[in-house]
Every structure is written in structure tokens, then in C-alpha cells.
mmCIF file of C-alpha atoms in Angstrom:
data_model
loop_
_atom_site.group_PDB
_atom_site.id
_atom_site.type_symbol
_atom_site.label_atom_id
_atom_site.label_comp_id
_atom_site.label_asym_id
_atom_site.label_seq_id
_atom_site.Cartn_x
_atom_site.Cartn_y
_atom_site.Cartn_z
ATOM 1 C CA UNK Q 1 0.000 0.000 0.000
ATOM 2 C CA UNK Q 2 2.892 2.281 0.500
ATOM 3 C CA UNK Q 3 4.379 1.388 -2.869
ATOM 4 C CA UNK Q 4 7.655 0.560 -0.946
ATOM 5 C CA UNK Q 5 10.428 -1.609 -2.361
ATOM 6 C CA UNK Q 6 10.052 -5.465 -1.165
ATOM 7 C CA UNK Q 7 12.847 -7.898 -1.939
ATOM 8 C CA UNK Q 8 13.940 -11.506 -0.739
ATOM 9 C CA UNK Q 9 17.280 -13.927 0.371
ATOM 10 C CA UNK Q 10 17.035 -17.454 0.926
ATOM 11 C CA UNK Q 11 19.975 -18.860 2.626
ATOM 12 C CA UNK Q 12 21.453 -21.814 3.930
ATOM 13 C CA UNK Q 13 24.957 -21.721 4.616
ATOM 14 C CA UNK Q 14 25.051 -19.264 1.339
ATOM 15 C CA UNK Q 15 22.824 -17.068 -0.211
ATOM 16 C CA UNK Q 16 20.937 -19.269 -2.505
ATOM 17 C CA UNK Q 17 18.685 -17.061 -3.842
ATOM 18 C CA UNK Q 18 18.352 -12.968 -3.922
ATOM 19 C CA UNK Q 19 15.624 -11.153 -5.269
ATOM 20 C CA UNK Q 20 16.759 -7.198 -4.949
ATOM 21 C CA UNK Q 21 13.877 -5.089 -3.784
ATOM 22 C CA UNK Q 22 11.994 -3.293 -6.134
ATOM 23 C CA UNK Q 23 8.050 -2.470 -6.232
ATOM 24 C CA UNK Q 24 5.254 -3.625 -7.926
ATOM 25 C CA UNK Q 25 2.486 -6.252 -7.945
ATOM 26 C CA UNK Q 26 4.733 -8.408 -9.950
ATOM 27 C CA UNK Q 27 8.129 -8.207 -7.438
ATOM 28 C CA UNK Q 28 5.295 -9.613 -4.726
ATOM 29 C CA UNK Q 29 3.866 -12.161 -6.600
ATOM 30 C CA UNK Q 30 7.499 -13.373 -7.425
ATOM 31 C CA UNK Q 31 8.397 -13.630 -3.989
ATOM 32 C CA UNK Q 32 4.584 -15.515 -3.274
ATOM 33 C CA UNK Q 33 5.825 -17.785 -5.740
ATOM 34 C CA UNK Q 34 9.714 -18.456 -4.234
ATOM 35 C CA UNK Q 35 7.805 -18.384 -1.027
ATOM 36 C CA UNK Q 36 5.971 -21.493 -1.828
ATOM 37 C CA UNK Q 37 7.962 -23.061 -3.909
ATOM 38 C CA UNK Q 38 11.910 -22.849 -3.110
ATOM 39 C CA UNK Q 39 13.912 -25.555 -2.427
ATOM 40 C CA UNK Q 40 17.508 -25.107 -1.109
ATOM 41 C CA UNK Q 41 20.405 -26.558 -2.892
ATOM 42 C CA UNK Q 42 22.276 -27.057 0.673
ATOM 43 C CA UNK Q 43 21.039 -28.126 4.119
ATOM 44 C CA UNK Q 44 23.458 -26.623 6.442
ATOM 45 C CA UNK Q 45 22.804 -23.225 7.816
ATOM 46 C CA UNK Q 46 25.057 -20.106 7.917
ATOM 47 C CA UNK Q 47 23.441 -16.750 9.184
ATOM 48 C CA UNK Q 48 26.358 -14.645 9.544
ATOM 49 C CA UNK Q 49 27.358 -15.660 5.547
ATOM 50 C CA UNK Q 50 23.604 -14.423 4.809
ATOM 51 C CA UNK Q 51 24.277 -11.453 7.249
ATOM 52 C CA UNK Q 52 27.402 -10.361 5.553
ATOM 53 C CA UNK Q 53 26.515 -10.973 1.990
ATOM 54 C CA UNK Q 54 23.078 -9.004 2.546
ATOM 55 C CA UNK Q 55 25.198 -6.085 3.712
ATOM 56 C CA UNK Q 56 27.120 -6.053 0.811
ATOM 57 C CA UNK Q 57 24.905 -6.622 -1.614
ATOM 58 C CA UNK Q 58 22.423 -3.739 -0.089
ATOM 59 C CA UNK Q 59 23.540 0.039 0.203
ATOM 60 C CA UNK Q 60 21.149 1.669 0.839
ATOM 61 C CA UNK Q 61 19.377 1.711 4.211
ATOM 62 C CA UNK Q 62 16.394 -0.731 4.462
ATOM 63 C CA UNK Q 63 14.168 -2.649 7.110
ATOM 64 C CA UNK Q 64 15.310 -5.823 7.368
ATOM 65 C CA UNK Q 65 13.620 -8.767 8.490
ATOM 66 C CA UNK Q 66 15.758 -12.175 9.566
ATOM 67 C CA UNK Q 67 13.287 -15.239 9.883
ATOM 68 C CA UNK Q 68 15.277 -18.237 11.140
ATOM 69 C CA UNK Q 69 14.969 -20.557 14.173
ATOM 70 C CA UNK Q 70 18.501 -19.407 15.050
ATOM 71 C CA UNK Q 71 19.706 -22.501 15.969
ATOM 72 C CA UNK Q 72 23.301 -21.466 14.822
ATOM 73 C CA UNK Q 73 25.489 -19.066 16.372
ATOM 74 C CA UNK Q 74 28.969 -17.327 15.565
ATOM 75 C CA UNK Q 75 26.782 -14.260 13.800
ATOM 76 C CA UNK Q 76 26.844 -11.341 16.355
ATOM 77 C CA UNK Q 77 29.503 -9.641 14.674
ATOM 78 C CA UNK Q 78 27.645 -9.617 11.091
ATOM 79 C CA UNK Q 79 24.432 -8.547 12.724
ATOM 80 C CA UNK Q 80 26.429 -5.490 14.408
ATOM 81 C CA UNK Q 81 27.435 -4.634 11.158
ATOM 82 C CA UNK Q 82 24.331 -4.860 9.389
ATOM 83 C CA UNK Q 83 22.411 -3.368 12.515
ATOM 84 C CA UNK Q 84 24.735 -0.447 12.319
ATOM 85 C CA UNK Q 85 23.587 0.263 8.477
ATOM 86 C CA UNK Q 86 19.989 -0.858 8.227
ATOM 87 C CA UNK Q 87 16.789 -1.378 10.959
ATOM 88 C CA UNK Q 88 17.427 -5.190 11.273
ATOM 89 C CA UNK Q 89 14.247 -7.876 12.990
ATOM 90 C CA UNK Q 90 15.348 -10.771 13.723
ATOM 91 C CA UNK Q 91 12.121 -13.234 14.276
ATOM 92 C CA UNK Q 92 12.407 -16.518 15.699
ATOM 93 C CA UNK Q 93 10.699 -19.446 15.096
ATOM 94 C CA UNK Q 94 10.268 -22.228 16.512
ATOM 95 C CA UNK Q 95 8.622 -25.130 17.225
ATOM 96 C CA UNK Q 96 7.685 -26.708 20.936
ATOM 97 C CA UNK Q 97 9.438 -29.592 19.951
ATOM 98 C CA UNK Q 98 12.887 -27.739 19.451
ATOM 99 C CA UNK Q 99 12.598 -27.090 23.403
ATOM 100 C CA UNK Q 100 11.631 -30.749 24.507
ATOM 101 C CA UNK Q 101 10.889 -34.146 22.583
ATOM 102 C CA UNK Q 102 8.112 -35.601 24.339
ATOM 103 C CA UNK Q 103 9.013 -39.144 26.050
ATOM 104 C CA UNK Q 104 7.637 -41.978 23.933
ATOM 105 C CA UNK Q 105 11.157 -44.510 24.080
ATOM 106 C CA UNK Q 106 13.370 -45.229 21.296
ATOM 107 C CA UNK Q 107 13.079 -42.583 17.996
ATOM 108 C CA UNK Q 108 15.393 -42.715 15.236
ATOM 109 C CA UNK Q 109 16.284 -38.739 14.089
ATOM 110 C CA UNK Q 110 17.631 -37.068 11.133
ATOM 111 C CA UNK Q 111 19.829 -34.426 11.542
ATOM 112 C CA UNK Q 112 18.618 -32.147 8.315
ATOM 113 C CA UNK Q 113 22.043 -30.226 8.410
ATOM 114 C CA UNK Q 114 24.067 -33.155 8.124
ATOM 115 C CA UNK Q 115 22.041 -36.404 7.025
ATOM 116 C CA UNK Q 116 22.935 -38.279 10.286
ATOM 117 C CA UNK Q 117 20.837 -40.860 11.842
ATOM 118 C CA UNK Q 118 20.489 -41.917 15.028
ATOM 119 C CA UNK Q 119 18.306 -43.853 17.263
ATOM 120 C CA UNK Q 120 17.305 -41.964 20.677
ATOM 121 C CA UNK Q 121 15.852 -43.129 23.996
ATOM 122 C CA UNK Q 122 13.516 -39.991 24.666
ATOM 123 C CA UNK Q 123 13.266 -41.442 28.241
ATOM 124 C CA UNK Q 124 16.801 -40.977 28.890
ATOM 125 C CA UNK Q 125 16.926 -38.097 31.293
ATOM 126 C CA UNK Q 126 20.668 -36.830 30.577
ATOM 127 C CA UNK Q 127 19.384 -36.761 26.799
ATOM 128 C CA UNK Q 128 16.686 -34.815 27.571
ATOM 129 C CA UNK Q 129 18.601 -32.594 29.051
ATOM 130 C CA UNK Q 130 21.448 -32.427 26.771
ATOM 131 C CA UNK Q 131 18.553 -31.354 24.109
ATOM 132 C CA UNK Q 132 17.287 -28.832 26.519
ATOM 133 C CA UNK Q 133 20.608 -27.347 26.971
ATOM 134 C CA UNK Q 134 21.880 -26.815 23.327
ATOM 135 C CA UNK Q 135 17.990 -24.795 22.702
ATOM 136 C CA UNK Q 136 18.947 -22.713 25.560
ATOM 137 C CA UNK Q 137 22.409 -22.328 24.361
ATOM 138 C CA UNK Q 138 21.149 -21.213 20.939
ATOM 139 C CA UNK Q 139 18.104 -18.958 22.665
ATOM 140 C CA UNK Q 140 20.455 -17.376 24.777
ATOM 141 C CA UNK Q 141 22.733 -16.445 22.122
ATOM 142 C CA UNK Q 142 19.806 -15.060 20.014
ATOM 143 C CA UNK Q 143 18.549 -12.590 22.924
ATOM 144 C CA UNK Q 144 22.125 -12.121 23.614
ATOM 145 C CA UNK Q 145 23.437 -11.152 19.864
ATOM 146 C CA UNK Q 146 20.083 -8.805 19.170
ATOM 147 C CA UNK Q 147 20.333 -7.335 22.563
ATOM 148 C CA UNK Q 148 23.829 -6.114 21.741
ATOM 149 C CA UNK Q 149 23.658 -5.426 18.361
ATOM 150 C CA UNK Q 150 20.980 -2.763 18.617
ATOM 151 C CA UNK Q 151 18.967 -4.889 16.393
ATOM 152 C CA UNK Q 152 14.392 -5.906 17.579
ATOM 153 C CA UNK Q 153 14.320 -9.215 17.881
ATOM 154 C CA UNK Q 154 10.456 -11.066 18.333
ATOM 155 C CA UNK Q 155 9.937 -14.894 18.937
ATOM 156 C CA UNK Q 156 7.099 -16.470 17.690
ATOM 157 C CA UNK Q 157 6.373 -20.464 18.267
ATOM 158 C CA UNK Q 158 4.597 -22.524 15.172
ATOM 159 C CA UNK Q 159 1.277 -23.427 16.209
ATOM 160 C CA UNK Q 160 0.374 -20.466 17.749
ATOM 161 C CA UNK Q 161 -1.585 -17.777 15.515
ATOM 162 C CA UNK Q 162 1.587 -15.057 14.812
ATOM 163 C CA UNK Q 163 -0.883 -12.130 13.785
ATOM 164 C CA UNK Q 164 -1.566 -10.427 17.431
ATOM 165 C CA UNK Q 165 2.182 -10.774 18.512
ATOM 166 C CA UNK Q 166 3.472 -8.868 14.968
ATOM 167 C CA UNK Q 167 0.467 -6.347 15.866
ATOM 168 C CA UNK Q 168 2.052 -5.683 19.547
ATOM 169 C CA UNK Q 169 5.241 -5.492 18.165
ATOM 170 C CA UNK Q 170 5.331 -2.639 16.108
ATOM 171 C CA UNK Q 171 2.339 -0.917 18.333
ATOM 172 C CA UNK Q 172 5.485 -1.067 20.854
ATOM 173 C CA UNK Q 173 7.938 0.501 17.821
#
């Protein structure tokens, strides 16, 4: 409605795809489209590479928004640098089953990132709480990083409806 410029990065641990913002009905029904129906060439996940090839590639200053479940870390000092230049969100996602698999026995796991399998005893008490430790460890580094950066940061869990929380959050901006 305000005829601004919208653009678009997919990343995984590079930029896969870049759309550069520009305006139009056409620029949003491309990224509609890639929305729906991208598929990344690599699995792994690299935020700071998406960080610092975003800067680059953008000079003038923009809102940016960084959707990711953040479970990665080592990308404070990009996100300094890009909070410096542009108004950076960072919104997490997440899923209640990234804080705690419930306890049903023996599961066998992918890792997405790296194609390992493994089985699991989701009874085991020191695995449960090696899981719960490495989501803290990445949560904490997420409200850490955006803290210090300068940069909004909102969290947002899967199966809950997303609308009222993005309406708070920029009442409160």
C-alpha cells in the first residue's frame, strides 16, 4: 500500500537465492511464488554468511527482516554490522518440539544439516537434558546477539496464531 520496495534472500549456509527489492504487484507475486515453492540446494545453515553478503549486496538503508529458528550461532559480529547500516528484525521461530521431545522410548532422528541418523531413547533423562541445553544455548545467544547489536528481535512459536504478537510489536515501535 505504500508502494515501498520489497525484496527476498534465501539462505542456507550461502545465499541461494536474492531477489533485490523493487516495487510492484509483480516483485510480490514473485516472492509468493519463491515463497511457496523454493527448495535449497544445501542443508546446512550459515546466518552470519547471509548477514554479511546481505550487507554487501544492499547500500542503501532498508528494514530488514531475519526469519530463522537461530539454531546457529557465531553471527553477532555480522548482525552489528548490518544493525549499524539498516533497521534489522530478527524473528524466531520455533517449534515446541525444538525445546523438549516428548518421552515416547526409542526414535530414530535425522539431523537435516548433516544427514545423520540416530536412534534416541527420549526417556533418557541426561538426553533430555542435553537437548534442553543446546535450545537454551542457541536462545540465549539469540537474545544475547540482538540485545547487543541494537537490532528488535520477536519470537514467535509454530502453532500459535503469529498475527496479534506482529500487531504488539510494532504498536510497541
Amino acid at each position: 500500500q505504500n508502494n515501498d520496495k520489497v525484496g527476498l534472500v534465501f539462505f542456507s549456509n550461502q545465499t541461494e537465492l536474492f531477489l533485490p527489492p523493487k516495487k510492484g504487484k509483480q516483485q510480490i507475486l514473485r516472492i509468493i511464488r519463491e515463497l511457496l515453492n523454493f527448495e535449497p540446494k544445501q542443508n546446512t545453515t550459515n546466518i552470519s554468511s547471509a548477514l554479511e553478503g546481505f550487507n554487501n549486496k544492499m547500500k542503501r538503508r532498508s528494514i530488514v527482516f531475519v526469519l530463522s529458528d537461530f539454531m546457529n550461532d557465531g553471527y553477532f559480529q555480522a548482525l552489528s554490522h548490518l544493525a549499524r547500516k539498516h533497521d534489522v528484525i530478527g524473528i524466531k521461530i520455533n517449534d515446541d518440539l525444538d525445546e523438549k521431545i516428548p518421552e515416547v522410548g526409542l526414535l530414530q532422528i535425522k539431523d537435516v544439516e548433516s544427514g545423520a541418523i540416530a536412534w534416541i531413547d527420549t526417556n533418557n533423562h541426561d538426553w533430555q537434558q542435553a537437548y534442553l541445553n543446546d535450545y537454551q544455548k542457541y536462545t540465549k545467544y539469540f537474545e544475547e546477539s540482538f540485545g547487543k547489536s541494537g537490532a528488535d528481535k520477536l519470537s514467535l512459536k509454530s502453532n500459535q496464531k503469529y498475527i496479534h504478537s506482529l500487531i504488539n510489536f510494532f504498536k510497541k515501535r
